[in-house]
Coordinates of C-alpha atoms in Angstrom, one line a residue:
M1 CA 122.2 109.2 82.0
A2 CA 119.6 107.3 84.0
M3 CA 118.0 108.9 87.0
A4 CA 117.8 107.1 90.4
S5 CA 114.7 105.1 90.5
S6 CA 111.8 105.9 92.8
I7 CA 109.9 102.8 91.6
K8 CA 109.7 99.9 94.0
M9 CA 109.7 96.7 91.9
R10 CA 108.4 94.0 94.2
N11 CA 105.2 92.2 94.8
S12 CA 102.3 94.5 95.6
A13 CA 104.5 97.6 95.8
D14 CA 102.6 100.9 96.1
N15 CA 103.9 103.2 93.3
M16 CA 100.9 105.4 93.2
D17 CA 101.5 108.9 91.8
V18 CA 105.2 108.0 91.2
V19 CA 107.1 110.1 88.6
A20 CA 109.9 108.2 86.8
Q21 CA 111.8 108.8 83.5
D22 CA 114.7 107.3 81.7
Q23 CA 114.5 104.0 83.6
S24 CA 115.0 100.4 82.7
F25 CA 113.8 97.4 84.6
A26 CA 114.6 93.8 83.8
D27 CA 113.7 90.4 85.3
C28 CA 111.7 92.1 88.0
I29 CA 108.7 90.6 89.9
A30 CA 106.0 93.2 90.6
E31 CA 102.8 91.1 90.7
G32 CA 99.9 93.2 91.9
S33 CA 101.9 96.4 92.0
H34 CA 100.0 99.7 92.0
F35 CA 101.0 102.4 89.5
E36 CA 97.7 104.3 89.7
G37 CA 98.2 107.9 88.7
A38 CA 101.9 107.4 88.0
T39 CA 103.7 109.4 85.3
L40 CA 106.2 107.2 83.4
T41 CA 108.3 108.6 80.6
R42 CA 110.9 106.6 78.6
V43 CA 110.6 103.6 80.9
T44 CA 111.4 100.1 79.7
F45 CA 110.2 96.9 81.4
T46 CA 111.9 93.8 80.0
D47 CA 111.0 90.2 81.1
C48 CA 109.1 91.6 84.1
D49 CA 106.2 89.9 85.9
L50 CA 103.5 92.5 86.1
Y51 CA 100.7 90.1 86.7
W52 CA 97.6 92.0 88.0
A53 CA 99.5 95.3 88.1
S54 CA 97.4 98.4 88.0
F55 CA 98.2 101.4 85.8
F56 CA 94.8 103.0 86.3
M57 CA 94.8 106.7 85.3
A58 CA 98.6 106.5 84.7
E59 CA 100.3 108.6 82.1
L60 CA 102.7 106.5 80.0
T61 CA 104.9 108.2 77.4
D62 CA 107.4 106.2 75.3
V63 CA 107.1 103.2 77.7
T64 CA 108.1 99.8 76.4
F65 CA 106.9 96.4 77.8
E66 CA 109.0 93.6 76.3
R67 CA 108.3 89.9 77.1
C68 CA 106.4 90.9 80.2
D69 CA 103.6 89.0 81.9
L70 CA 100.7 91.5 81.8
R71 CA 97.9 89.0 82.5
G72 CA 95.1 90.8 84.5
S73 CA 96.9 94.2 84.4
D74 CA 94.6 97.2 84.5
F75 CA 95.2 100.1 82.0
K76 CA 91.8 101.7 82.5
E77 CA 91.7 105.4 81.9
A78 CA 95.5 105.4 81.3
K79 CA 96.9 107.9 78.9
M80 CA 99.4 106.1 76.6
R81 CA 101.5 107.8 74.0
N82 CA 104.1 106.0 71.8
C83 CA 103.9 102.9 74.0
R84 CA 105.0 99.5 72.8
F85 CA 104.0 96.0 73.9
L86 CA 106.5 93.5 72.4
S87 CA 105.9 89.7 72.8
C88 CA 103.9 90.2 76.1
D89 CA 101.6 87.7 77.6
V90 CA 98.2 89.4 78.1
G91 CA 96.3 86.2 78.7
D92 CA 92.6 85.7 78.5
D93 CA 89.7 87.7 80.0
A94 CA 86.9 86.2 82.1
L95 CA 85.1 85.2 78.9
G96 CA 88.1 83.4 77.4
G97 CA 89.0 86.2 75.0
K98 CA 92.3 87.9 74.7
T99 CA 92.6 91.1 76.8

């Protein structure tokens, strides 16, 4: 049974320090959203636009990103356990290499 979501899935949403589990998001637009310090457990993002989203220092456990736009997304210092990135667009870095 899925819990009610406390994540705001829209452009530049502030989801700092949010705690969410057993959630699924599909076809959402969350460009530039902030998930800094968030704790996400068993969360699935499918066909989501997370361009320039920040997961800085987030804790991601059993999180799946499927066919998501993750170009420019920040996962610095994130703790990731059993996470999957399936057919996602990660784009190129500033030097033209894959991120």
